Short mmCIF file of C-alpha atoms and ligand atoms in Angstrom, two decimals:
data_model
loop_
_atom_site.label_atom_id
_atom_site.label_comp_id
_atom_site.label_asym_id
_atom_site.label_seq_id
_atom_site.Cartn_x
_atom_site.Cartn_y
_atom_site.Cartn_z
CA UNK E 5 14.24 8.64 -53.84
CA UNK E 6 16.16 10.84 -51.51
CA UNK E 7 17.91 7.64 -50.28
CA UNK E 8 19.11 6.74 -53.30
CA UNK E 9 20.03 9.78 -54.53
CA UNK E 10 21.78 11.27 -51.18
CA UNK E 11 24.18 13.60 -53.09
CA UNK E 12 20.89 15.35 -54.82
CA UNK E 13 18.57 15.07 -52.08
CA UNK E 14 18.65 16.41 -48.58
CA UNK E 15 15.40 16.11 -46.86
CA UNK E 16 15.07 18.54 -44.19
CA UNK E 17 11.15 18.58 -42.66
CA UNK E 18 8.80 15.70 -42.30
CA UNK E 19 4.89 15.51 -41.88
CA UNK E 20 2.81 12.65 -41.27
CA UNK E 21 -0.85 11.84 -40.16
CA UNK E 22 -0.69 9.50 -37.51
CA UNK E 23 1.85 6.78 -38.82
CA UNK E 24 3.54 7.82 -35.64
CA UNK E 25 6.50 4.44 -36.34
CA UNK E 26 6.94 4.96 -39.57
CA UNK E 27 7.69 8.87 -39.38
CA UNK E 28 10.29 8.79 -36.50
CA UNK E 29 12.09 5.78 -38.18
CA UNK E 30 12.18 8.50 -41.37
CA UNK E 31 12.95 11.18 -39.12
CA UNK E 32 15.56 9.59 -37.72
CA UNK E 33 17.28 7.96 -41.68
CA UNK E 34 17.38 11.63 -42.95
CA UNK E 35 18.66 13.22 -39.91
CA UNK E 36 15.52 16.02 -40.10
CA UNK E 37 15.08 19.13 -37.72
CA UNK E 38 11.53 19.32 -37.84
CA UNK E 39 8.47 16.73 -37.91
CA UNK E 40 4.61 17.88 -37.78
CA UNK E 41 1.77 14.94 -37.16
CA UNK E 42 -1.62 15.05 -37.27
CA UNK E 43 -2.70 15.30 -33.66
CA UNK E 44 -2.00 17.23 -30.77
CA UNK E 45 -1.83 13.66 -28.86
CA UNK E 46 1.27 12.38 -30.83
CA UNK E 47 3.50 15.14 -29.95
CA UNK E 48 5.08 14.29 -26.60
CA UNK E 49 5.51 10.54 -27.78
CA UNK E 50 7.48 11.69 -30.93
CA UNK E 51 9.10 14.52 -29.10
CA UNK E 52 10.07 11.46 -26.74
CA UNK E 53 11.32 9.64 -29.76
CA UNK E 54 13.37 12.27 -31.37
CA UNK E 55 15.49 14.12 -29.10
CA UNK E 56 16.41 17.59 -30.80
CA UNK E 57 14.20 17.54 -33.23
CA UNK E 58 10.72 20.31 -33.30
CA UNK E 59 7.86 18.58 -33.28
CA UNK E 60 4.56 20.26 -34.13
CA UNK E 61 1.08 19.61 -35.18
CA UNK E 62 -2.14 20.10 -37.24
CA UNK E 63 -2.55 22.71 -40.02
CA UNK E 64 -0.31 24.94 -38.63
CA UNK E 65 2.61 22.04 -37.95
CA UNK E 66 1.57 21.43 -41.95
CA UNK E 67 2.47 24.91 -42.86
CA UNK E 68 5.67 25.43 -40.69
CA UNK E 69 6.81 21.91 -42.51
CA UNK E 70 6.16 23.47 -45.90
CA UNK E 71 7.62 26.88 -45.26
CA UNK E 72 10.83 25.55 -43.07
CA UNK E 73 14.00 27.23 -43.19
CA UNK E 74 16.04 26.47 -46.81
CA UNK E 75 13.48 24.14 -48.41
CA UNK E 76 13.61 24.32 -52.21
CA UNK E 77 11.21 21.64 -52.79
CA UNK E 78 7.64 20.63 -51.03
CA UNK E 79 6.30 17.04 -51.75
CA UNK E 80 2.66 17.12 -51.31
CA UNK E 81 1.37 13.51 -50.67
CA UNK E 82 -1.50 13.91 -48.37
CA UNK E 83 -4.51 12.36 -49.00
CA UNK E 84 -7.99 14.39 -49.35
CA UNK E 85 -8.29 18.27 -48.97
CA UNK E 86 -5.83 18.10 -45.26
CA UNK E 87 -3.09 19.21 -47.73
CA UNK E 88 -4.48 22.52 -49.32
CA UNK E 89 -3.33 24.93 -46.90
CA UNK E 90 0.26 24.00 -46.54
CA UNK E 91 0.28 23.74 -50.63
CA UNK E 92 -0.78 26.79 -51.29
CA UNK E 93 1.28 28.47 -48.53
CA UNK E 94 4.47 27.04 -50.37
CA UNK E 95 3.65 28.14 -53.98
CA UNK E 96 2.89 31.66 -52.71
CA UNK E 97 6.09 31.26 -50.88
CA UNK E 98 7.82 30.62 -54.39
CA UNK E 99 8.85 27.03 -53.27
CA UNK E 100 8.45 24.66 -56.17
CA UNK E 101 5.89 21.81 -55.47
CA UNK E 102 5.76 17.82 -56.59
CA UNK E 103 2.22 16.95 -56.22
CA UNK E 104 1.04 13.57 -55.56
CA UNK E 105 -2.28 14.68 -54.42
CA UNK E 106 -5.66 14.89 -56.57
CA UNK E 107 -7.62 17.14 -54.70
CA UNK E 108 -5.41 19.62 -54.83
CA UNK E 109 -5.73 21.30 -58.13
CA UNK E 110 -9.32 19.16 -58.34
CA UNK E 111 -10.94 21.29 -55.93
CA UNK E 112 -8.52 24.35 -56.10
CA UNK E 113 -6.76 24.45 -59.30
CA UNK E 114 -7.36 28.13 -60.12
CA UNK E 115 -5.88 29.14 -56.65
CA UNK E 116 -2.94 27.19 -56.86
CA UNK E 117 -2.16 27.93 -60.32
CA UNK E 118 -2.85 31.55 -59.66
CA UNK E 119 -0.46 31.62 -56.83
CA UNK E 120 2.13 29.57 -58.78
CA UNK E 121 2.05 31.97 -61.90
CA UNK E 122 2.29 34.92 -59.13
CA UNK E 123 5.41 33.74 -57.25
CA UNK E 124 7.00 31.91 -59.93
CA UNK E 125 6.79 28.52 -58.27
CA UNK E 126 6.37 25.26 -60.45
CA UNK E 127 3.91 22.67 -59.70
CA UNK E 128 5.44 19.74 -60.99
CA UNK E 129 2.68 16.56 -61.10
CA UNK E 130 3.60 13.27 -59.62
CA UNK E 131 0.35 11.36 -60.98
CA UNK E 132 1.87 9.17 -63.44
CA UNK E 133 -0.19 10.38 -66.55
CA UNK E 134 0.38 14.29 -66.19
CA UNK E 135 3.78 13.35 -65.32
CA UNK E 136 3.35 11.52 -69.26
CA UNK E 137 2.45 14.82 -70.57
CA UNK E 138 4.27 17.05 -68.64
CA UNK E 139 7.46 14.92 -70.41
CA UNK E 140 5.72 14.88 -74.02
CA UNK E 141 5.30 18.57 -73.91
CA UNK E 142 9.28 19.23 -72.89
CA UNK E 143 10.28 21.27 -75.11
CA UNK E 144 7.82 22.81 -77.29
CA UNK E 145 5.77 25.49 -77.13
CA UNK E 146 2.07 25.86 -76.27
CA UNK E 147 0.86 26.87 -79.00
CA UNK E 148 1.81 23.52 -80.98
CA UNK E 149 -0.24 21.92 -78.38
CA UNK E 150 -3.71 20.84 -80.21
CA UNK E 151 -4.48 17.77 -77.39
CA UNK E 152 -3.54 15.74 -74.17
CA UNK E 153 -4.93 12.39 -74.55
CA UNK E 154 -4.72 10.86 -70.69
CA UNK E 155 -4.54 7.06 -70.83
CA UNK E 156 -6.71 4.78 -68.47
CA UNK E 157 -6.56 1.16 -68.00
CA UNK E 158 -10.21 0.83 -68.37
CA UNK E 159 -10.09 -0.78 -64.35
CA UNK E 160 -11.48 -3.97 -63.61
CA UNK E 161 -14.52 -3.56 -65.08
CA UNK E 162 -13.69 -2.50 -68.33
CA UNK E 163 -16.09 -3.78 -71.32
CA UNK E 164 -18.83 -4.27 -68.90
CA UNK E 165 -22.27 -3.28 -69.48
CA UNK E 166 -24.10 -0.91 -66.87
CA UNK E 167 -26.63 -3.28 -65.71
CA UNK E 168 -23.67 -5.87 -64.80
CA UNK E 169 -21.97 -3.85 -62.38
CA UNK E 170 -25.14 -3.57 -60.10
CA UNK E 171 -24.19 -6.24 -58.00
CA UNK E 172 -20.40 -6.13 -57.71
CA UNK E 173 -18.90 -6.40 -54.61
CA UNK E 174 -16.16 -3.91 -52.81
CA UNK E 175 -13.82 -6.75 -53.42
CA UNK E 176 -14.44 -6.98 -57.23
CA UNK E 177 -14.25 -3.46 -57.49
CA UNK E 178 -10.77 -2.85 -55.36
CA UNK E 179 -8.87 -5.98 -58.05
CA UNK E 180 -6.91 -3.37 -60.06
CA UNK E 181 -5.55 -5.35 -62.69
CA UNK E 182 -2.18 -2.95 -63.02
CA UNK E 183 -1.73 -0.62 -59.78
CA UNK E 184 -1.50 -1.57 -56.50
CA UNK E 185 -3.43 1.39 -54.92
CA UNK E 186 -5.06 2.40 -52.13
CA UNK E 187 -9.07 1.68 -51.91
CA UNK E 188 -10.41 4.87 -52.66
CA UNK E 189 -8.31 5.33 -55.68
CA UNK E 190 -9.00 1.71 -56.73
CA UNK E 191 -12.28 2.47 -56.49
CA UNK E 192 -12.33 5.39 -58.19
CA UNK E 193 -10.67 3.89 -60.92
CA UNK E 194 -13.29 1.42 -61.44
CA UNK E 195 -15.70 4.05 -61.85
CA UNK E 196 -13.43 6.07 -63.93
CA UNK E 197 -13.85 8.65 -61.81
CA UNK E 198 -10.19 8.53 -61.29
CA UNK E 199 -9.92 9.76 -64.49
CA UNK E 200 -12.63 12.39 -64.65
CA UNK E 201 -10.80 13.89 -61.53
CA UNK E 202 -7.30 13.95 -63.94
CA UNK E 203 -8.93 15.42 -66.52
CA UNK E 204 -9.80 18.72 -64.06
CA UNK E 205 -5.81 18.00 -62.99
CA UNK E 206 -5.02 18.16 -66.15
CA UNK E 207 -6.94 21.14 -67.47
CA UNK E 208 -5.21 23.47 -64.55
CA UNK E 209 -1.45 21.80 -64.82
CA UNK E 210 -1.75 22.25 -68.76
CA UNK E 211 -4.33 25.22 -69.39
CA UNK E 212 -6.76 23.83 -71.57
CA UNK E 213 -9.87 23.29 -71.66
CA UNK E 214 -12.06 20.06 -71.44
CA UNK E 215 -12.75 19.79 -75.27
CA UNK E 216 -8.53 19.77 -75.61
CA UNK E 217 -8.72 16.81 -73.28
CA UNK E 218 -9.43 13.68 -74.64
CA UNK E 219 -9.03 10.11 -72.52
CA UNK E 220 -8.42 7.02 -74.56
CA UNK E 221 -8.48 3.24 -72.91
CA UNK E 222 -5.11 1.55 -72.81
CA UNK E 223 -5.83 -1.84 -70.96
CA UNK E 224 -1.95 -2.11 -70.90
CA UNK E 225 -1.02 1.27 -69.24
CA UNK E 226 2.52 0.75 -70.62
CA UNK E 227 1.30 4.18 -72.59
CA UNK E 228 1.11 6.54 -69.51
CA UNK E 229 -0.47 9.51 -71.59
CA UNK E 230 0.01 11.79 -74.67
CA UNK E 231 0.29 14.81 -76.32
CA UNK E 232 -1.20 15.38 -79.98
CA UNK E 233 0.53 18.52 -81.61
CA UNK E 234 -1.00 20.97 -84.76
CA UNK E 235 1.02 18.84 -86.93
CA UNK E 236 -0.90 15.59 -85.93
CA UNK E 237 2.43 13.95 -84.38
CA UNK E 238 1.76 12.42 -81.12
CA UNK E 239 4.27 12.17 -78.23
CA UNK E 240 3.35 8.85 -76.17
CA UNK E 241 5.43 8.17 -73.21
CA UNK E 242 6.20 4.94 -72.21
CA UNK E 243 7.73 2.96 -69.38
CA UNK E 244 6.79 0.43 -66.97
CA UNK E 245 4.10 0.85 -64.22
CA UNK E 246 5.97 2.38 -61.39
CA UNK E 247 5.37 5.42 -59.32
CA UNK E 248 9.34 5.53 -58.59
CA UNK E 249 9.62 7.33 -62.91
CA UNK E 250 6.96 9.83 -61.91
CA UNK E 251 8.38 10.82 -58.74
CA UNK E 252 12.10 10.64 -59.89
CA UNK E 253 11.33 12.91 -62.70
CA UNK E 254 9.07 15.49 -60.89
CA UNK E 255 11.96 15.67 -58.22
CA UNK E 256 14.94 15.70 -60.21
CA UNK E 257 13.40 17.96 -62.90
CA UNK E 258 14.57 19.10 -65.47
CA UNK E 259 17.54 16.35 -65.11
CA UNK E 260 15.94 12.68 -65.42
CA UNK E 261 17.73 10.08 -62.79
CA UNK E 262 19.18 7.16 -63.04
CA UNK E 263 16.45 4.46 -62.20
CA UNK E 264 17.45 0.64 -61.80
CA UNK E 265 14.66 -1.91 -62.51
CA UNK E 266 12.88 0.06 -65.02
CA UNK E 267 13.55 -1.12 -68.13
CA UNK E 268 10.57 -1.83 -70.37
CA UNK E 269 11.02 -5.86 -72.18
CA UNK E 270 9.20 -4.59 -75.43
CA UNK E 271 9.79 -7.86 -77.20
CA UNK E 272 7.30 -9.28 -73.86
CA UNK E 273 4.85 -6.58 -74.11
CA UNK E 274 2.54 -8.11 -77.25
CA UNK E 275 -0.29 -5.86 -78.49
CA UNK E 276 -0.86 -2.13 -77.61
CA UNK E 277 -4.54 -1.59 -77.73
CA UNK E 278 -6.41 1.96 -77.35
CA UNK E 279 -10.53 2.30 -77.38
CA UNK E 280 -12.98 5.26 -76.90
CA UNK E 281 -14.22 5.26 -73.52
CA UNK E 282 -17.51 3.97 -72.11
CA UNK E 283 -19.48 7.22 -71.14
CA UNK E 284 -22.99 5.08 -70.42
CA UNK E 285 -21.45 2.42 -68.59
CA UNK E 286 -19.18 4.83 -66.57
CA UNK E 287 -20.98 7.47 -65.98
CA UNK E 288 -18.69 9.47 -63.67
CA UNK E 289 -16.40 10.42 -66.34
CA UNK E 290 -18.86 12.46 -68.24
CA UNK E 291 -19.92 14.32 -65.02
CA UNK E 292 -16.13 15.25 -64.43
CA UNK E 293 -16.42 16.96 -68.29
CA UNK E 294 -19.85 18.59 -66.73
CA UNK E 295 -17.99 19.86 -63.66
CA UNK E 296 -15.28 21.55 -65.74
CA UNK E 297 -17.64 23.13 -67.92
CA UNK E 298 -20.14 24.54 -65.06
CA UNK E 299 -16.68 25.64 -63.59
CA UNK E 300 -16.12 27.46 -60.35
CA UNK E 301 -16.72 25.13 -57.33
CA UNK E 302 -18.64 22.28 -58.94
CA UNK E 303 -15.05 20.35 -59.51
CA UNK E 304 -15.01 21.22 -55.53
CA UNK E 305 -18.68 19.86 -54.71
CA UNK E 306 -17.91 17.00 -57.64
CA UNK E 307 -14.80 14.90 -55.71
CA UNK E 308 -16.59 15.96 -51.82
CA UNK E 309 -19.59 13.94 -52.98
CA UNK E 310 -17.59 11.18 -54.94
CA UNK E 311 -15.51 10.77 -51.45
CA UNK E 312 -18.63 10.14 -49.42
CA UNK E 313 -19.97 8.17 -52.50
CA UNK E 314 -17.19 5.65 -52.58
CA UNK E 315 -17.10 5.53 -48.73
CA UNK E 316 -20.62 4.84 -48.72
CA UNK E 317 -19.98 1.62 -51.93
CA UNK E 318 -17.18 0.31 -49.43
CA UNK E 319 -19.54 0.21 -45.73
CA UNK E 320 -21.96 -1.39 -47.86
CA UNK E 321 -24.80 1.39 -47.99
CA UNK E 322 -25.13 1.91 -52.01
CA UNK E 323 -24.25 -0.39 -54.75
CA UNK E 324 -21.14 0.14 -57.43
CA UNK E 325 -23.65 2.13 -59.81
CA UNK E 326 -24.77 4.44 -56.98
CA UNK E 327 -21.74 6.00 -56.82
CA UNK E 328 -21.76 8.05 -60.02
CA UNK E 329 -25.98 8.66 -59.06
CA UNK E 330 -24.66 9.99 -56.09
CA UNK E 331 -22.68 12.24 -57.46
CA UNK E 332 -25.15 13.17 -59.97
CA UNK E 333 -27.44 13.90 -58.00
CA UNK E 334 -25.49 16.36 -55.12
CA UNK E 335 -24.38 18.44 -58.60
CA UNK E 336 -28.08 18.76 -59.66
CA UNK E 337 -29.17 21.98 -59.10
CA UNK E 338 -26.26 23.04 -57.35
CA UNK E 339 -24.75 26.62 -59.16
CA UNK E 340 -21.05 26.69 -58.22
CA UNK E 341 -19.63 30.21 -57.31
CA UNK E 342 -16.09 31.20 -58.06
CA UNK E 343 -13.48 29.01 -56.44
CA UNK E 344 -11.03 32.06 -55.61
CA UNK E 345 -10.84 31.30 -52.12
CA UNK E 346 -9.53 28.28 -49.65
CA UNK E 347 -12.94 29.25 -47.89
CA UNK E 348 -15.36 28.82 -51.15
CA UNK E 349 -13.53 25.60 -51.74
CA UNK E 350 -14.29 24.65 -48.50
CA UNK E 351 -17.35 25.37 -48.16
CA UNK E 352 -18.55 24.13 -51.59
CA UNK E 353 -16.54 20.23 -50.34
CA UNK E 354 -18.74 20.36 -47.18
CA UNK E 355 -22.06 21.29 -49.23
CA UNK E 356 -21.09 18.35 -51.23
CA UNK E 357 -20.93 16.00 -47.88
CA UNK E 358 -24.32 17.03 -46.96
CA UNK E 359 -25.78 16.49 -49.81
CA UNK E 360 -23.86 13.01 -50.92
CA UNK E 361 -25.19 12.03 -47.73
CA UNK E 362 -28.79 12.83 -48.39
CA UNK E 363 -28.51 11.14 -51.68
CA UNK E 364 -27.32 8.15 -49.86
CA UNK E 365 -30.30 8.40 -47.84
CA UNK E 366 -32.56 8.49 -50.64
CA UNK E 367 -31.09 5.71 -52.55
CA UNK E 368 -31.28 3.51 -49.61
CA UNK E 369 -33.55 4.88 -47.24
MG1 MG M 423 -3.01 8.57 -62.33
#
């Protein structure tokens, strides 16, 4: 986005994990000052590779990135909970944030949302359905608000009984028919877990609660998500299945930029088709609802045990059902406390591990 759109765009800090190749190349295209990677280890090779520029590392190299001199804008794209830190240090910073990352408001929503209200900041969502709603809801008022319905395509398994998916393999499981993703999320989305976890997005980006939440299946996902208003009118949005409208429209917010390749061939699209989702064959999604409603750090404990869960389907240890049993049971009898802390998140994601792992154990001994 920032290399097509030079004149809007300036990007001035990089971080990366340990894609060592790729970040100096990017280092290098946007003429940064300052890079942060993931390991101590990598620094004197990239400090090799990019003469003049700071270099830095870990957490800390995170939070410099996020905080830097001038930035206006923080894209936050890491995977898993590595990211919460540096996020949270930006929106009490004031610095607007485009978030591509689930765990984020998942496992801390009421921190970051606190923090945004606080300083002002904007947390603008890059995951394509909130960025649906967050478009639908330009515009009006909250209080003509009566629903979000988040689409789902349903994943590869949709219209599938329970006792069919026992036996699928990692490779069934990872065929999305529409995204290209990575495996966890392709997994996830199988189980529909993917969209349990945007529904507790959703609740903190939008403020309302689970029952104002509704998720509808949309095999098609040319429907990225919608808003239902007191009036009964419902804003869909529509487009094609590309991260680049998300991203361009949390970044260039409140303009919208000019995209090439885009366009939607309606006349090629045939039927639109929208069904109730499967709570008893996909499980997960109901014990997202759960987690909401218990509140506190169970959304926390909730996607810590899914990620050992999933990791767990894809090395072979548990079957595709497990996953959601997994999950179930590392919630059972756990009593969340309240998530106003990075520390009681923490601490509630590694109480998860331990006891996804345990369940793991149990299930196949
Ligand atoms: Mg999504």
């Amino acid at each position: 986005m920032a290399a097509e759109f030079p004149e809007q765009f300036k990007v001035t800090a990089l971080a990366a994990g340990r894609r060592i190749e790729r970040l100096t190349k990017q280092a290098r295209e946007f003429d940064v000052s300052l890079v942060s990677v993931e390991r101590e280890e990598d620094v004197a090779v990239v400090r090799g590779m990019l003469p003049g520029v700071d270099v830095r590392w870990g957490s800390e190299g995170l939070m410099e990135v996020a905080l830097s001199q001038g930035v206006d804008m923080v894209v936050a794209a890491l995977v898993g909970a590595a990211g919460l830190t540096s996020t949270l240090g930006a929106l009490e910073a004031g610095i607007d944030v485009a978030l591509a990352n689930k765990e984020t408001l998942v496992m801390a929503g009421q921190l970051m949302t606190a923090a945004a209200g606080k300083s002002g900041a904007s947390i603008l969502p890059v995951d394509s359905e909130h960025s649906a709603v967050f478009q639908a809801l330009a515009g009006h008022d909250a209080a003509e608000v009566k629903r979000i319905i988040l689409t789902a395509s349903g994943g590869p398994f949709f219209g599938r009984s329970l006792e069919s998916l026992k036996e699928v393999t990692p490779e069934e499981a990872l065929a999305h028919p529409n995204w290209d993703m990575g495996r966890k999320i392709s997994i996830d989305s199988a189980t529909m877990m993917n969209k349990g976890l945007e529904v507790i997005e959703a609740r903190w980006l939008f403020g309302l609660g689970a029952e104002r939440i509704a998720v509808t299946v949309h095999p098609q996902s040319v429907v990225h998500s919608m808003v239902e208003f007191v009036d009964g009118s419902i804003i869909a949005h529509m487009g094609v299945a590309d991260m680049r409208g998300p991203i361009a429209y949390a970044l260039g917010n409140p303009s919208r930029l000019p995209l090439s390749g885009m366009a939607l061939d309606l006349g090629r699209m045939g039927s639109l088709t929208f069904a109730d989702p499967d709570f008893e064959t996909f499980p997960a999604l109901g014990l997202a609802y759960d987690a909401i409603k218990e509140g506190g750090t169970m959304p926390a404990l909730l996607s810590g045990a899914n990620e050992v869960a999933v990791e767990a389907f894809l090395s072979g240890l548990i079957r595709f059902t497990d996953i959601s049993e997994v999950v179930k049971m590392a919630m059972n009898d756990y009593s969340p406390v309240e998530a106003d802390s990075l520390e009681a998140v923490l601490e509630a994601d590694s109480i998860a591990r331990d006891r996804a792992n345990q369940a793991v154990k149990n299930i196949r001994p």
